[in-house]
Short mmCIF file of C-alpha atoms in Angstrom, two decimals:
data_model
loop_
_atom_site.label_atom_id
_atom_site.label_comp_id
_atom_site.label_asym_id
_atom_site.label_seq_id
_atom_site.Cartn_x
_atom_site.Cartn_y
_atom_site.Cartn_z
CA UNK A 183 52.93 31.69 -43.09
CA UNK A 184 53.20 34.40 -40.57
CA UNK A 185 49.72 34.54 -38.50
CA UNK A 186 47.52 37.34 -40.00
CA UNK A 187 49.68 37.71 -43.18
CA UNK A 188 47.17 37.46 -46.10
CA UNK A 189 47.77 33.82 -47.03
CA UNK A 190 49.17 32.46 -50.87
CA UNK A 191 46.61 31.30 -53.50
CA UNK A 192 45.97 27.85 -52.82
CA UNK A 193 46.89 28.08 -49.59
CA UNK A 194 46.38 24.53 -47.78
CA UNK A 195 43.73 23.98 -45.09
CA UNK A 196 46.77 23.83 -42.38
CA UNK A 197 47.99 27.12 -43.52
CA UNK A 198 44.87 28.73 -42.95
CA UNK A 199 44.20 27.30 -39.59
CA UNK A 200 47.03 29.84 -39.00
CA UNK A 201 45.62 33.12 -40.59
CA UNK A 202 43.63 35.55 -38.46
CA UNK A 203 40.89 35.64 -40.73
CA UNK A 204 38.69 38.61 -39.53
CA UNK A 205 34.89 36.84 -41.24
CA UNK A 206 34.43 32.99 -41.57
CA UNK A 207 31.69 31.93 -44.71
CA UNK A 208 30.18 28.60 -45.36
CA UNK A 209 28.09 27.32 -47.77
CA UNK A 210 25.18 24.57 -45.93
CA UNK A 211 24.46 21.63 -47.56
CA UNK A 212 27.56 19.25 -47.11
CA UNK A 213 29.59 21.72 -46.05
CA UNK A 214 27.77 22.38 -42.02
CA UNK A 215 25.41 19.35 -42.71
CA UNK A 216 24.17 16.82 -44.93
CA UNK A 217 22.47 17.92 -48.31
CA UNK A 218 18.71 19.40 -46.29
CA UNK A 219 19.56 18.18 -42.96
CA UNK A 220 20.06 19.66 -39.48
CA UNK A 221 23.38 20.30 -38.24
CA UNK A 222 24.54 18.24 -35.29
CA UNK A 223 25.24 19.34 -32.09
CA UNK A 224 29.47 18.97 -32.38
CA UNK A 225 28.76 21.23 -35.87
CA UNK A 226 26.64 23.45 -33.88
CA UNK A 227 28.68 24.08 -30.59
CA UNK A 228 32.09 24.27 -33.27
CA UNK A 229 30.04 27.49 -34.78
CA UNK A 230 29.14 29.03 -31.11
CA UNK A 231 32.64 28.61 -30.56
CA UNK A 232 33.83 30.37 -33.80
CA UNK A 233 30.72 33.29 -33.41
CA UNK A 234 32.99 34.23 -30.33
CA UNK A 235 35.81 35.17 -32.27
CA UNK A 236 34.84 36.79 -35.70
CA UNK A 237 31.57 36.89 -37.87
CA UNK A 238 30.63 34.33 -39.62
CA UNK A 239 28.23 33.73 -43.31
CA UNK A 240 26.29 31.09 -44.45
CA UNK A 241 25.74 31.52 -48.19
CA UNK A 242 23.49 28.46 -49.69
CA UNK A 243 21.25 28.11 -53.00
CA UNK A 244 18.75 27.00 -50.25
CA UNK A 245 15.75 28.73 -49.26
CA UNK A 246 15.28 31.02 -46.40
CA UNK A 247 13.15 28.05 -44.21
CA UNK A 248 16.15 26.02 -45.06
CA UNK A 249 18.29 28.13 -42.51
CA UNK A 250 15.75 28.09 -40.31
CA UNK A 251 15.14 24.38 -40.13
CA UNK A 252 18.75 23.21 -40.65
CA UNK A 253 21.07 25.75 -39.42
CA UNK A 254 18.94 28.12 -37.07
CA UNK A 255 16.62 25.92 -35.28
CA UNK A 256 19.89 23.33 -34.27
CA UNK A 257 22.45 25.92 -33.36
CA UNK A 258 20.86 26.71 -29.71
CA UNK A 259 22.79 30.58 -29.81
CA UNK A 260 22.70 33.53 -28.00
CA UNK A 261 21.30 37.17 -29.27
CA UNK A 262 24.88 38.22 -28.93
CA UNK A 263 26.32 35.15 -31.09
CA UNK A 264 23.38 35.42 -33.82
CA UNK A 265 24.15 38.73 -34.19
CA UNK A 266 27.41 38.27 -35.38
CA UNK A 267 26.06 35.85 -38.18
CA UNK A 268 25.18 36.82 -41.56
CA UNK A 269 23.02 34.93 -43.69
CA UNK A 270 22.51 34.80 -47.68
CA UNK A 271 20.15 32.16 -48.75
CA UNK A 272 18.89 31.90 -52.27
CA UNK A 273 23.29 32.62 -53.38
CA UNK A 274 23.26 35.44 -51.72
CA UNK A 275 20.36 37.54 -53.31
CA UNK A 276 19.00 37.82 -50.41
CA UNK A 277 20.56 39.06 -46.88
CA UNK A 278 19.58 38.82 -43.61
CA UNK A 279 20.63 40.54 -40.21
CA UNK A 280 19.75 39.51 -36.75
CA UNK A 281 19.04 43.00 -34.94
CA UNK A 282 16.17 43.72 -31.94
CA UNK A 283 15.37 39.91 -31.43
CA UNK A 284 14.54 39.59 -35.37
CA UNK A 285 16.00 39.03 -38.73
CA UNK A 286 15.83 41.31 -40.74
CA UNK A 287 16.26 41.18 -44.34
CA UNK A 288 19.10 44.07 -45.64
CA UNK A 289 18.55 43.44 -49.64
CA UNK A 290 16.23 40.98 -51.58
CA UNK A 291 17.25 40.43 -55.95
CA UNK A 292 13.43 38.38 -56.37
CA UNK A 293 13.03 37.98 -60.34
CA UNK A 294 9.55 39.00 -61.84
CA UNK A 295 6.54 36.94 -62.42
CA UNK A 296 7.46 36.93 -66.29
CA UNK A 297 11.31 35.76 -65.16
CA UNK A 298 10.01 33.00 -63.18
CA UNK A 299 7.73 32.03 -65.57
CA UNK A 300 10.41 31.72 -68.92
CA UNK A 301 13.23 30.01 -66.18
CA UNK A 302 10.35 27.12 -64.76
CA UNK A 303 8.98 26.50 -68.39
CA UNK A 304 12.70 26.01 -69.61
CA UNK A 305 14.12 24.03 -66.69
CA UNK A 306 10.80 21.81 -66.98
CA UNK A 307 10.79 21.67 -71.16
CA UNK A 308 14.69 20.61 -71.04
CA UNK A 309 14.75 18.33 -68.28
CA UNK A 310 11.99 15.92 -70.44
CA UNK A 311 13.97 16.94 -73.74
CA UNK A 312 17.02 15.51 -71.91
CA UNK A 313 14.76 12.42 -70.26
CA UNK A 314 15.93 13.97 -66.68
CA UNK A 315 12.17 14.79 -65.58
CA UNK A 316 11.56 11.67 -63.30
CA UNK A 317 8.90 9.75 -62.25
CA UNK A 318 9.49 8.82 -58.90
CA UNK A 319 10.44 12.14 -56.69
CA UNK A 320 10.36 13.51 -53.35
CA UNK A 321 8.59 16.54 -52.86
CA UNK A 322 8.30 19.44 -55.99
CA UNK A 323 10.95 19.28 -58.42
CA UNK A 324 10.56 23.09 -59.60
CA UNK A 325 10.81 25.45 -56.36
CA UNK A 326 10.48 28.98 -57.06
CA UNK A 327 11.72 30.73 -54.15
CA UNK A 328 11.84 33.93 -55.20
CA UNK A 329 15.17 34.96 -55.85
CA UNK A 330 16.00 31.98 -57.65
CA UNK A 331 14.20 29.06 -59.13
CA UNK A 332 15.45 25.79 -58.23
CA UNK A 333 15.08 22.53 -60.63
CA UNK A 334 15.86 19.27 -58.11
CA UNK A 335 15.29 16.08 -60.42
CA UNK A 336 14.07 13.86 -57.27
CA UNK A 337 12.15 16.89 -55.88
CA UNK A 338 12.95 18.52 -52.44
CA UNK A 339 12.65 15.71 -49.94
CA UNK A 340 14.37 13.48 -51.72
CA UNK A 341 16.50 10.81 -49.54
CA UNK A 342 20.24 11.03 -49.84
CA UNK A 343 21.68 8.20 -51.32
CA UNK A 344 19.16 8.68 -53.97
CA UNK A 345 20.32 12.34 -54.80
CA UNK A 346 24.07 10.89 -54.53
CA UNK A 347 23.73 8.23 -56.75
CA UNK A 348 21.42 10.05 -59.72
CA UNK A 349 24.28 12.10 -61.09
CA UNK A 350 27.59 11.46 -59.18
CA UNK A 351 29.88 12.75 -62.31
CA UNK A 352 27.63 15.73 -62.98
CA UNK A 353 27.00 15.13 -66.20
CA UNK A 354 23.35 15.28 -66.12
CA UNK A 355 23.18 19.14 -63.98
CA UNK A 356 25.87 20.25 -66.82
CA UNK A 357 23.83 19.22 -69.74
CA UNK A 358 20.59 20.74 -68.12
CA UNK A 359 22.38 23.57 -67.30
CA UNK A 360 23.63 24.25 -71.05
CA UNK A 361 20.62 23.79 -72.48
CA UNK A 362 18.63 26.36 -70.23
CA UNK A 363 21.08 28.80 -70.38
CA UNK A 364 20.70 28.61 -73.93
CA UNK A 365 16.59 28.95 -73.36
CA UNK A 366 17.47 32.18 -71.01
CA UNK A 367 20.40 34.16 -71.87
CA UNK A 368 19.21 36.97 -69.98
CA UNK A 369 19.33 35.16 -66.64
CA UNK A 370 21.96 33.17 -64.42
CA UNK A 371 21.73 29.20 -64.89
CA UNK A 372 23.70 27.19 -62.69
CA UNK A 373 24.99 24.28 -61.27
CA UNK A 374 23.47 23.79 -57.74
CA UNK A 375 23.27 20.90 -55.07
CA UNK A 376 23.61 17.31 -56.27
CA UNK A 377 20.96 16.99 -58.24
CA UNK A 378 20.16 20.67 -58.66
CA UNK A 379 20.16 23.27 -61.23
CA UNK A 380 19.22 27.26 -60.22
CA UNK A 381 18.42 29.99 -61.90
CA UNK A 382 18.81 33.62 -60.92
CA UNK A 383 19.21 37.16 -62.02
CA UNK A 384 22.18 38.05 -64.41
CA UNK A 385 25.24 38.41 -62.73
CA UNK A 386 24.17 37.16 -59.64
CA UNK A 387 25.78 34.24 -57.55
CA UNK A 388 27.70 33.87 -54.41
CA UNK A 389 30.64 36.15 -55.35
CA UNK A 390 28.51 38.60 -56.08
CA UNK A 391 26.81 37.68 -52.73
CA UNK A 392 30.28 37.45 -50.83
CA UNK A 393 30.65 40.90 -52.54
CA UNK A 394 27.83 42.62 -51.05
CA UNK A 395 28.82 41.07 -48.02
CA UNK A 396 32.72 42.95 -48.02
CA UNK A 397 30.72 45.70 -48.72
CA UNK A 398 28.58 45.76 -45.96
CA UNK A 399 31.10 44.89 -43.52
CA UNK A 400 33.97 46.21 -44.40
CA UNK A 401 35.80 43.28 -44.57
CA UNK A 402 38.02 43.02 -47.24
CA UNK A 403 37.96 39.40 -49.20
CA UNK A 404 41.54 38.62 -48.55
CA UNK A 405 40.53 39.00 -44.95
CA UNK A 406 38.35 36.14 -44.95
CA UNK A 407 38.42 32.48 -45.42
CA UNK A 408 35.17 30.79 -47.60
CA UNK A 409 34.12 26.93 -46.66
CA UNK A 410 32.26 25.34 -49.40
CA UNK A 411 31.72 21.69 -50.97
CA UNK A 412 31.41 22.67 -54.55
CA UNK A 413 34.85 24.78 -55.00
CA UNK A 414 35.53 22.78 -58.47
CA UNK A 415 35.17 24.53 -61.87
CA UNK A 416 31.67 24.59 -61.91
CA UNK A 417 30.28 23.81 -58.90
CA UNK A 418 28.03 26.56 -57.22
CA UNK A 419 30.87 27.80 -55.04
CA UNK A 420 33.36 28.24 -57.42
CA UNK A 421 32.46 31.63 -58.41
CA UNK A 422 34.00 32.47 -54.96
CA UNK A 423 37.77 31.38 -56.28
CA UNK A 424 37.97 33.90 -58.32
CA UNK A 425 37.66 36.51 -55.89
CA UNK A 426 40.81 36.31 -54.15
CA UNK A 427 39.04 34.88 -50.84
CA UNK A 428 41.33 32.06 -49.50
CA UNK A 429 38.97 28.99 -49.76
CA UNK A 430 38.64 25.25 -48.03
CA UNK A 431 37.66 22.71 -49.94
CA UNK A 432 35.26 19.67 -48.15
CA UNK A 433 33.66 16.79 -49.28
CA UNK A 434 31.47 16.92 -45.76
CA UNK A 435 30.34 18.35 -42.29
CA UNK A 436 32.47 16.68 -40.74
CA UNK A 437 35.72 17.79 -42.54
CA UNK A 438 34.01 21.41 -41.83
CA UNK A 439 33.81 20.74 -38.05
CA UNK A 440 37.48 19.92 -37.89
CA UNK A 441 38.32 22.80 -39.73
CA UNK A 442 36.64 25.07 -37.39
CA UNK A 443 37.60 23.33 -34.00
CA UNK A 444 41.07 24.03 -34.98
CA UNK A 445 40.80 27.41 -36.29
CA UNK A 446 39.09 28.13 -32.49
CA UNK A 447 41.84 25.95 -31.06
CA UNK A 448 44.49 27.32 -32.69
CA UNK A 449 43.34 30.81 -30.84
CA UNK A 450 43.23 29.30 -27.30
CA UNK A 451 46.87 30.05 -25.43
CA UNK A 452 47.23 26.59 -24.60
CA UNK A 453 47.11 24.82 -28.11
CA UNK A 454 50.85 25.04 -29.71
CA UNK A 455 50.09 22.02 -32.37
CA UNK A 456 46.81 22.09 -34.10
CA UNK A 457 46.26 19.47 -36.80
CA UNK A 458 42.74 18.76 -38.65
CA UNK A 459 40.83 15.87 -38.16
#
C-alpha cells in the first residue's frame, strides 16, 4: 500500500502503520489503559508523540471524570498538544474542545429525567430477572451519567480480574442487553465494557459520535484510522466498522502503545523498517 493511499477493508495493523492517516481515535478502557485505570507513562509520552503529528480522539462509554482521572491527569501535555485532542465520553454524546486554557463542551445528547428513569428501572428489573444483580460489588452498579446510563454488575470500582472473569464469553451483557432493549425500544441498549451494559438515545453510539466528529473537522472517515478493544460484532466499537474508517483491533494498552510508537516512527526520516511490538 502506497503511503497516504486510502487503505483496503481489513487492512492489517502493518499496512496501516504505512497510511498517512490525517486524525488518530481510540477508545480508553483496554485500548490506552486498563478497564478504569491511568495510562502509563510509555502510553502517555506514545500520545504526546502522536499529538505532534495529527489530531487525535478518545471516544469511551466512560464518564467525563473518567478522562480526567485516567487519560488527562497522566498525559503531562502541553496547551498546544491538548488542543489538538478531541474528546467524546459517554460514546460520543458528548464533545469536548480544549480552547483558552479550558474544555469546553461543543454538543451534549443528555436523556430526560423520564428516559433515565424507564432505562435504570429496566436495567435494574432485568438484571435480578436474569439473577445478574450481585451481591458483592464495587462501587454503584447503575451510573447515570447523563448522556447514557451505565449498568456495571460489580459496580464501578470493581477490581479487574473480577470484571474479567464474571462474563468472559459475553453471554451474560448479551442477554441483559436483549432483554432491556426489549423494555426500551425507544432508546439505544448496548454492549459496553466487560461487565457493562449502556443505554443511550436512539441512534446514538460511537459512529454516530465518530460522525459528528468528520463533521466537525473535516476529516473525512477514510482519512482516519479508529483503535478500539471491542471491534467484534457486538462489542461497543463495532458500530465504527461499518463506517468505512480503517480500524485496529487490540486486546490491550500495550498492543495500542506499539501501534502508535510505530505509526510516529514510521514518520521519523531515519526509521526504514517499522514492525509492531
Amino acid at each position: 500500500m502506497a503511503s497516504g493511499s486510502i487503505p483496503p477493508i481489513g487492512a492489517s495493523p502493518e499496512e496501516l502503520l504505512r497510511f498517512d492517516a490525517e486524525l488518530i481515535a481510540f477508545d480508553l478502557d483496554d485500548t490506552l489503559a486498563a478497564s478504569k485505570a491511568a495510562i502509563t507513562p510509555r502510553m502517555a509520552a506514545a500520545l504526546r508523540g502522536l499529538l505532534a503529528l495529527v489530531p487525535v480522539c478518545v471516544i469511551s462509554g466512560g464518564h467525563v471524570t473518567q478522562f480526567q482521572s485516567q487519560l488527562l491527569g497522566n498525559l503531562d501535555a502541553s496547551p498546544e498538544q491538548l488542543s489538538r485532542l478531541h474528546l467524546m465520553p459517554t460514546c460520543g454524546t458528548r464533545y469536548l474542545r480544549f480552547a483558552g486554557g479550558a474544555w469546553d463542551e461543543v454538543y451534549a445528547y443528555d436523556l430526560s429525567a423520564e428516559q433515565c428513569e424507564r432505562a435504570m428501572t429496566a436495567l435494574e428489573e432485568e438484571a435480578r430477572a436474569l439473577g445478574l444483580w450481585e451481591t458483592q460489588t464495587w462501587g454503584d452498579v447503575l451510573d447515570n451519567r447523563g448522556s447514557q446510563i451505565t449498568f456495571s454488575a460489580l459496580g464501578q470500582q470493581a477490581p479487574l480480574p473480577e470484571k474479567k472473569a464474571w462474563d468472559p464469553t459475553g453471554e451474560k451483557k448479551n442477554a441483559l442487553r436483549d432483554a432491556v432493549a426489549a423494555r426500551i425500544p425507544d432508546l439505544e441498549v448496548r454492549s459496553g465494557g466487560s461487565t457493562s451494559v449502556d443505554v443511550t438515545l436512539a441512534g446514538v453510539d460511537k459512529a454516530y459520535g465518530m460522525q459528528r466528529l468528520a463533521e466537525h473537522t473535516g476529516i473525512a472517515l477514510a482519512d482516519m484510522i479508529f483503535v478500539g478493544d471491542r471491534l467484534d460484532p457486538g462489542g461497543n466499537d463495532y458500530p465504527v466498522v461499518g463506517l468505512g474508517v480503517p480500524t485496529v483491533a487490540v486486546d490491550s494498552w500495550e498492543e495500542t502503545a506499539g501501534f502508535v510508537e510505530g505509526w510516529v516512527a514510521a514518520r521519523s526520516p531515519e526509521e526504514s523498517s517499522i514492525t509492531i511490538t
